Tab-separated table of C-alpha atoms in Angstrom:
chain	number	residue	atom	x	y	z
A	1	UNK	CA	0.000	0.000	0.000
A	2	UNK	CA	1.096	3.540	-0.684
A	3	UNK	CA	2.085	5.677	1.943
A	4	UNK	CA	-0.019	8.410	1.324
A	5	UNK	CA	-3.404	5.915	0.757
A	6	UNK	CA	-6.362	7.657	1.708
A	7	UNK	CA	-4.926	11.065	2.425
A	8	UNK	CA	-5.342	14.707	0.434
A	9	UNK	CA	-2.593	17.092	0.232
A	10	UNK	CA	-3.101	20.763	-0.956
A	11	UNK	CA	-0.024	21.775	-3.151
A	12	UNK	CA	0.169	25.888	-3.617
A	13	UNK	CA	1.810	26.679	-7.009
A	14	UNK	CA	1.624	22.895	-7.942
A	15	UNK	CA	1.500	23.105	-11.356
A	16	UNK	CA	5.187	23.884	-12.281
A	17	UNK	CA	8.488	23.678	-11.113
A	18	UNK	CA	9.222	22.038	-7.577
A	19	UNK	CA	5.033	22.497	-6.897
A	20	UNK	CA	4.828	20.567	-9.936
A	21	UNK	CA	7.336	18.042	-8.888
A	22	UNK	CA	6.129	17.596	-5.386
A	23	UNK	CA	2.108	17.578	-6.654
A	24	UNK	CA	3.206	14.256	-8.568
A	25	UNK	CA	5.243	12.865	-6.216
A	26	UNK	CA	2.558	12.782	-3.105
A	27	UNK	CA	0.137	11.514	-5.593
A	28	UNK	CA	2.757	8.557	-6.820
A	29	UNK	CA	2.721	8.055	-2.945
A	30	UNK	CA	-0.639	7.534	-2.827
A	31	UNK	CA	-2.501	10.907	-2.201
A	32	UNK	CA	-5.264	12.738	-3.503
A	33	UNK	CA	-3.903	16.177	-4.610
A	34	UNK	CA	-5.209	19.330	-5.072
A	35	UNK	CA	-3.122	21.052	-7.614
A	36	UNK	CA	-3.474	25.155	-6.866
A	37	UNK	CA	-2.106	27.771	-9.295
A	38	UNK	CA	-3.009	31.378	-9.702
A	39	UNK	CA	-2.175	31.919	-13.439
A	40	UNK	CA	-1.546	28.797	-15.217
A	41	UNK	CA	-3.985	26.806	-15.634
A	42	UNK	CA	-2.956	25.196	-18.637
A	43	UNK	CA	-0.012	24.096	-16.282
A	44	UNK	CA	-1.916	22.675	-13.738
A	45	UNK	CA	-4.468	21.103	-15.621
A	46	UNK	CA	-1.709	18.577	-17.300
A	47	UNK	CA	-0.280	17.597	-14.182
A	48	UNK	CA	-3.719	16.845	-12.847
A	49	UNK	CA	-4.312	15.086	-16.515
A	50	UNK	CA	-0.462	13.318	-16.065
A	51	UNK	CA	-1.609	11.984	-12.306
A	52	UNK	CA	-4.610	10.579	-13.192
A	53	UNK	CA	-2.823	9.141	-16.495
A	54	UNK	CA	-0.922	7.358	-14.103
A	55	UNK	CA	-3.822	6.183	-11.846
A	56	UNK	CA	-4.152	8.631	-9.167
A	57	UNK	CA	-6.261	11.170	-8.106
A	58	UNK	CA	-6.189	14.792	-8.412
A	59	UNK	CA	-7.820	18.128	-8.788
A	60	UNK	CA	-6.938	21.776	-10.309
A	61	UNK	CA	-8.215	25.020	-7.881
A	62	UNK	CA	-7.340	28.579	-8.787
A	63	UNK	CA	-6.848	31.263	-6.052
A	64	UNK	CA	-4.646	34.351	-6.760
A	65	UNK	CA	-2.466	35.010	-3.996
A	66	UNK	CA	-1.027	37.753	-1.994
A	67	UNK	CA	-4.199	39.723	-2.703
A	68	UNK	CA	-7.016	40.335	-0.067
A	69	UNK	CA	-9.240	37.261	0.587
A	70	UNK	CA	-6.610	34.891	-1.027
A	71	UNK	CA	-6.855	32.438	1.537
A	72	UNK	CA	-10.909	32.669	1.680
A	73	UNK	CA	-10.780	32.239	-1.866
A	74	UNK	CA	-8.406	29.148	-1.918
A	75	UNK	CA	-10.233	26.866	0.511
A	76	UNK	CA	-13.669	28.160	-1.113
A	77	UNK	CA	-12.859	26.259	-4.519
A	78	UNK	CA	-10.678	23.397	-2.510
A	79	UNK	CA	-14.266	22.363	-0.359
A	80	UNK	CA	-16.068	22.462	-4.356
A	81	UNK	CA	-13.770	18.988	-4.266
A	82	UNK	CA	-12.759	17.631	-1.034
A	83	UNK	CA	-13.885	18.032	2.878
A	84	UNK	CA	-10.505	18.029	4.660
A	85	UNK	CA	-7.117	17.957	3.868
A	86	UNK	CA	-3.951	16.058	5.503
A	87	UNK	CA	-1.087	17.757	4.011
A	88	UNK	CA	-0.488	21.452	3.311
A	89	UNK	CA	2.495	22.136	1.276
A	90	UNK	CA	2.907	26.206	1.219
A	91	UNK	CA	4.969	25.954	-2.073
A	92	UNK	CA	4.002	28.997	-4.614
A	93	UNK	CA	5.939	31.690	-4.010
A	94	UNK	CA	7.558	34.782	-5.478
A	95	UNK	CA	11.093	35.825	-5.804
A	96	UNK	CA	10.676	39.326	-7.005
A	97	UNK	CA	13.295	41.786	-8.567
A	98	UNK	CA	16.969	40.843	-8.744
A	99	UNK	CA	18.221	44.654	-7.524
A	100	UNK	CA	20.219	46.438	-4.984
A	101	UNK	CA	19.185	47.334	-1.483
A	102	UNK	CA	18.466	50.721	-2.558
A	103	UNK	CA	16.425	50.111	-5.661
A	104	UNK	CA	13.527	48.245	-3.618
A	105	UNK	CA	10.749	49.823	-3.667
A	106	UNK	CA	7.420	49.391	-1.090
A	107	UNK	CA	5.358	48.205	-3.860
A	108	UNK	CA	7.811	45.527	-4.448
A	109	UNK	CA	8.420	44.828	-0.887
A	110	UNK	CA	4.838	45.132	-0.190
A	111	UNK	CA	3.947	42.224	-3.427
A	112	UNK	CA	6.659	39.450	-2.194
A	113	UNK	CA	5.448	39.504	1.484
A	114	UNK	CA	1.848	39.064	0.353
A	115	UNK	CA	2.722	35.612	-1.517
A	116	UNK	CA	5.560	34.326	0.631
A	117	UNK	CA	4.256	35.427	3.836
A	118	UNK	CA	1.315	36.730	4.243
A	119	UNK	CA	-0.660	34.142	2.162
A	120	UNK	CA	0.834	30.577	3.675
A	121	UNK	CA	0.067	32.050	7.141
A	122	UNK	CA	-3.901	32.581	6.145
A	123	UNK	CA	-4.208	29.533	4.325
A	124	UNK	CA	-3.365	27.711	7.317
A	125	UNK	CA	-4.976	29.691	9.847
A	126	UNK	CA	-8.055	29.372	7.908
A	127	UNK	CA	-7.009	25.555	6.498
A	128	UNK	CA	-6.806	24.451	10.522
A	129	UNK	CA	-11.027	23.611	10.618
A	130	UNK	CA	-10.241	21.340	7.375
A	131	UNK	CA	-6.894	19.747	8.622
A	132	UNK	CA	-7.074	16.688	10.205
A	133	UNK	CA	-5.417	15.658	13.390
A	134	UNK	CA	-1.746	13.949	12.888
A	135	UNK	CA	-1.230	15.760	9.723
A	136	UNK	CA	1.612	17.283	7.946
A	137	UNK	CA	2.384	21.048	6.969
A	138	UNK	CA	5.797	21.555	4.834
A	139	UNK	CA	6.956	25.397	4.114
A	140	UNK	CA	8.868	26.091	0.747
A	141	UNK	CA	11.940	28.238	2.566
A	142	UNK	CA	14.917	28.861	0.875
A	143	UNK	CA	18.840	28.430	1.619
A	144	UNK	CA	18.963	32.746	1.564
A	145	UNK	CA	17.685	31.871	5.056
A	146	UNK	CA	20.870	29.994	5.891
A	147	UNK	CA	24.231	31.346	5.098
A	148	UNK	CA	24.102	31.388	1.483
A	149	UNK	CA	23.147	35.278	1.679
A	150	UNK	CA	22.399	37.425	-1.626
A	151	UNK	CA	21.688	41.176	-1.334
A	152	UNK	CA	20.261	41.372	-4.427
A	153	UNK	CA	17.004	39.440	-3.153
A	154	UNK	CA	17.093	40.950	0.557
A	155	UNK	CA	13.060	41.590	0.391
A	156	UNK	CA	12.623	37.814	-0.834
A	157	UNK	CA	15.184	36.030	1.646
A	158	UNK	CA	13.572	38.185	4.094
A	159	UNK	CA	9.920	36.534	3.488
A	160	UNK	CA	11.552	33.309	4.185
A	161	UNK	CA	12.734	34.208	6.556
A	162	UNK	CA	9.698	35.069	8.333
A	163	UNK	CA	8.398	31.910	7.460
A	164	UNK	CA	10.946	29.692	9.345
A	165	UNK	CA	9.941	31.626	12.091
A	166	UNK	CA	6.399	30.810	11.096
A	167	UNK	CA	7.469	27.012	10.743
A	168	UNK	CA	8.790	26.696	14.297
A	169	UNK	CA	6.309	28.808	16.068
A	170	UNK	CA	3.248	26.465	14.241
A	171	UNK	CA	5.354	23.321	14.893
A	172	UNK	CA	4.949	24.098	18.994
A	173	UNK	CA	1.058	25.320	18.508
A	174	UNK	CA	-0.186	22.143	16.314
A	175	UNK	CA	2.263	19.226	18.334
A	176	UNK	CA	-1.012	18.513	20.493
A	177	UNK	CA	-2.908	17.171	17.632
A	178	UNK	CA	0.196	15.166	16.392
A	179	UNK	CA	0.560	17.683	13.256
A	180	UNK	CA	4.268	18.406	12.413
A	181	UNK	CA	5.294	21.254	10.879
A	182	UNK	CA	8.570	21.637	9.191
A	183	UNK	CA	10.200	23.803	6.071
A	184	UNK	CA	12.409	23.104	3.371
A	185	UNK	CA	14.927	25.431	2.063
A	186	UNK	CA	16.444	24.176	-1.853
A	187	UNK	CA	19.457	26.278	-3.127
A	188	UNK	CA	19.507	26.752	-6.624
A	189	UNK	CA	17.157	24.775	-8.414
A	190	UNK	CA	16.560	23.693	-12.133
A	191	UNK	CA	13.706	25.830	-12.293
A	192	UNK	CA	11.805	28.394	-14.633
A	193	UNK	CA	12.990	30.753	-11.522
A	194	UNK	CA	16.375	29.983	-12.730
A	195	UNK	CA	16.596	29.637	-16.231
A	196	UNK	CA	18.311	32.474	-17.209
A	197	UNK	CA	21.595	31.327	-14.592
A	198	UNK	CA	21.169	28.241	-15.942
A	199	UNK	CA	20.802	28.565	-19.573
A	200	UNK	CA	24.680	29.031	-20.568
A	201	UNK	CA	27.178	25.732	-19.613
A	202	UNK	CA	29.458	28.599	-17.607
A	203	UNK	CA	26.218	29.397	-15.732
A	204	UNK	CA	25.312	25.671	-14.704
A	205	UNK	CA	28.750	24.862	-13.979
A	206	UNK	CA	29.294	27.555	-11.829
A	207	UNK	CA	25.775	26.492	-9.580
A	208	UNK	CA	26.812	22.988	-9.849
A	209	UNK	CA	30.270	23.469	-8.154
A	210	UNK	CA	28.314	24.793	-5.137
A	211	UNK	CA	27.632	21.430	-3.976
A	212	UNK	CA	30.021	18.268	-3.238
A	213	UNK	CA	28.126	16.373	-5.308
A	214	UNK	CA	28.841	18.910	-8.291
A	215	UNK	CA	25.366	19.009	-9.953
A	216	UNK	CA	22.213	21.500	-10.128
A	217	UNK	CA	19.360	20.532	-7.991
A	218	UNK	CA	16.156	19.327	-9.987
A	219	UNK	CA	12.321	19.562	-8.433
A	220	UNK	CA	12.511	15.954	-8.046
A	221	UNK	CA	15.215	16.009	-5.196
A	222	UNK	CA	13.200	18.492	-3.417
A	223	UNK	CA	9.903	16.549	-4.092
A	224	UNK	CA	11.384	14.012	-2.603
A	225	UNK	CA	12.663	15.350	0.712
A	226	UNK	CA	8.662	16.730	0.869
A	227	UNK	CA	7.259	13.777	0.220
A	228	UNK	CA	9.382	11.854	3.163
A	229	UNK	CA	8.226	14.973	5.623
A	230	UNK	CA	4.633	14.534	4.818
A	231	UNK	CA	4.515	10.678	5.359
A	232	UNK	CA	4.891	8.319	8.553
A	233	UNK	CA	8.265	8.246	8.322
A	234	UNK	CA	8.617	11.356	9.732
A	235	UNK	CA	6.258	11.735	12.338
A	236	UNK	CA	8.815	12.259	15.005
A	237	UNK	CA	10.327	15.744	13.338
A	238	UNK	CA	8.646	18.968	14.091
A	239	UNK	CA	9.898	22.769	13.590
A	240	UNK	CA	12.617	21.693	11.236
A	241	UNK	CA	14.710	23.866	8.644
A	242	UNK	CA	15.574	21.003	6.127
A	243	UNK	CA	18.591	22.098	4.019
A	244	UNK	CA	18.179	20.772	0.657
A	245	UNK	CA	21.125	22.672	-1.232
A	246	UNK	CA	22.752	19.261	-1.611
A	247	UNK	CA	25.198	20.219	0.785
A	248	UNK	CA	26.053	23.530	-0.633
A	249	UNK	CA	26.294	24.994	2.784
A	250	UNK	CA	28.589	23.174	4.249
């Protein structure tokens, strides 16, 4: 039996990159999965069409996030399909503007707090009535959080940061009814978010030799570390910071 038999998971931003990855790995593992997006539908709707394809069970919702009511809005067209949920994975984010300290401005600011923040904190406040006891909530973080620092994105590594904080502070609140709470932070990642580092062989090399194991991260390695946080396995860790850089930290 799968691991993930008989349980739904809510994946925000499932339907590309590591959302994408992680939305098809859960359901491999056995769950039903609703597959969120706020623009691309077309996205979401194949990896809904590719998990079903494969014999599982899943199911597109839109909600645009980090605008008001985003959260309402997100478990309004979730309960159109399912009753409760067993795994939140607050995945969709935004990375904003590549620019100095002093070129941010409050409208920028204001828009990456409002996804990365502002929005995973609502959608579980208001996701707690629909979240069964001894469930699982895993936060998308990043390694900015971490030592691998980059002024350029201070307002983004910032938002994670605030969500590791977030992560820890949920992990003590929710321990009573045996749901863990932990966060994930990738490095560099094979991503659309990356493409542009990553589309020259100088580029790729140059991410690759961040790790001892000399090669760029792809959504499937940090699917995977999701996937064993959300299952049985790891029932006994709570208010983690998982560093998934492949060791590029060290």
């Amino acid at each position: 039996m799968a691991t993930l038999d008989g349980k739904t998971a809510l994946v925000t931003g499932g339907g590309r990159g590591i959302g994408r990855a992680i939305a098809l790995r859960l359901a491999t593992d056995g769950a039903r999965v609703a597959v969120h997006y706020g623009a691309s539908a077309d996205a979401a709707t194949e990896v809904v069409e590719l998990i079903r394809a494969r014999g599982g069970d899943a199911f597109a919702l839109q909600a645009q996030l980090g605008v008001p009511g985003d959260a309402a809005a997100l478990w309004s067209a979730f309960e159109r399909h399912a009753d409760g949920v067993d795994i939140i994975v607050n995945n969709a984010g935004a990375l904003g503007a590549r620019e100095p300290f002093e070129d941010v401005t409050e409208a920028g600011f204001d828009d990456v707090f409002a996804i990365n923040t502002k929005a995973p904190f609502f959608i579980v406040q208001q996701g707690l009535t629909r979240l069964r006891d001894a469930g699982r909530i895993v936060n998308v973080s990043t390694s900015f959080t971490h030592g691998s620092r980059n002024p350029d994105l201070l307002a983004y590594s910032m938002s994670k940061a605030a969500i590791d904080a977030f992560t820890g502070a949920l992990a003590k609140h929710l321990g009573p009814r045996g749901i863990t709470v932990n966060a994930v932070g990738p490095g560099a990642t094979a991503t659309d978010m990356n493409a542009a580092r990553l589309a020259t062989p100088e580029g790729r090399d140059a991410i690759a030799s961040r790790s001892p194991l000399n090669r760029v991260a792809e959504p499937q390695d940090i699917a995977d570390i999701v996937a064993f946080l959300a299952s049985p396995d790891a029932r006994w860790v709570t208010g983690q910071w998982i560093d998934a850089t492949g060791g590029a930290l060290l």
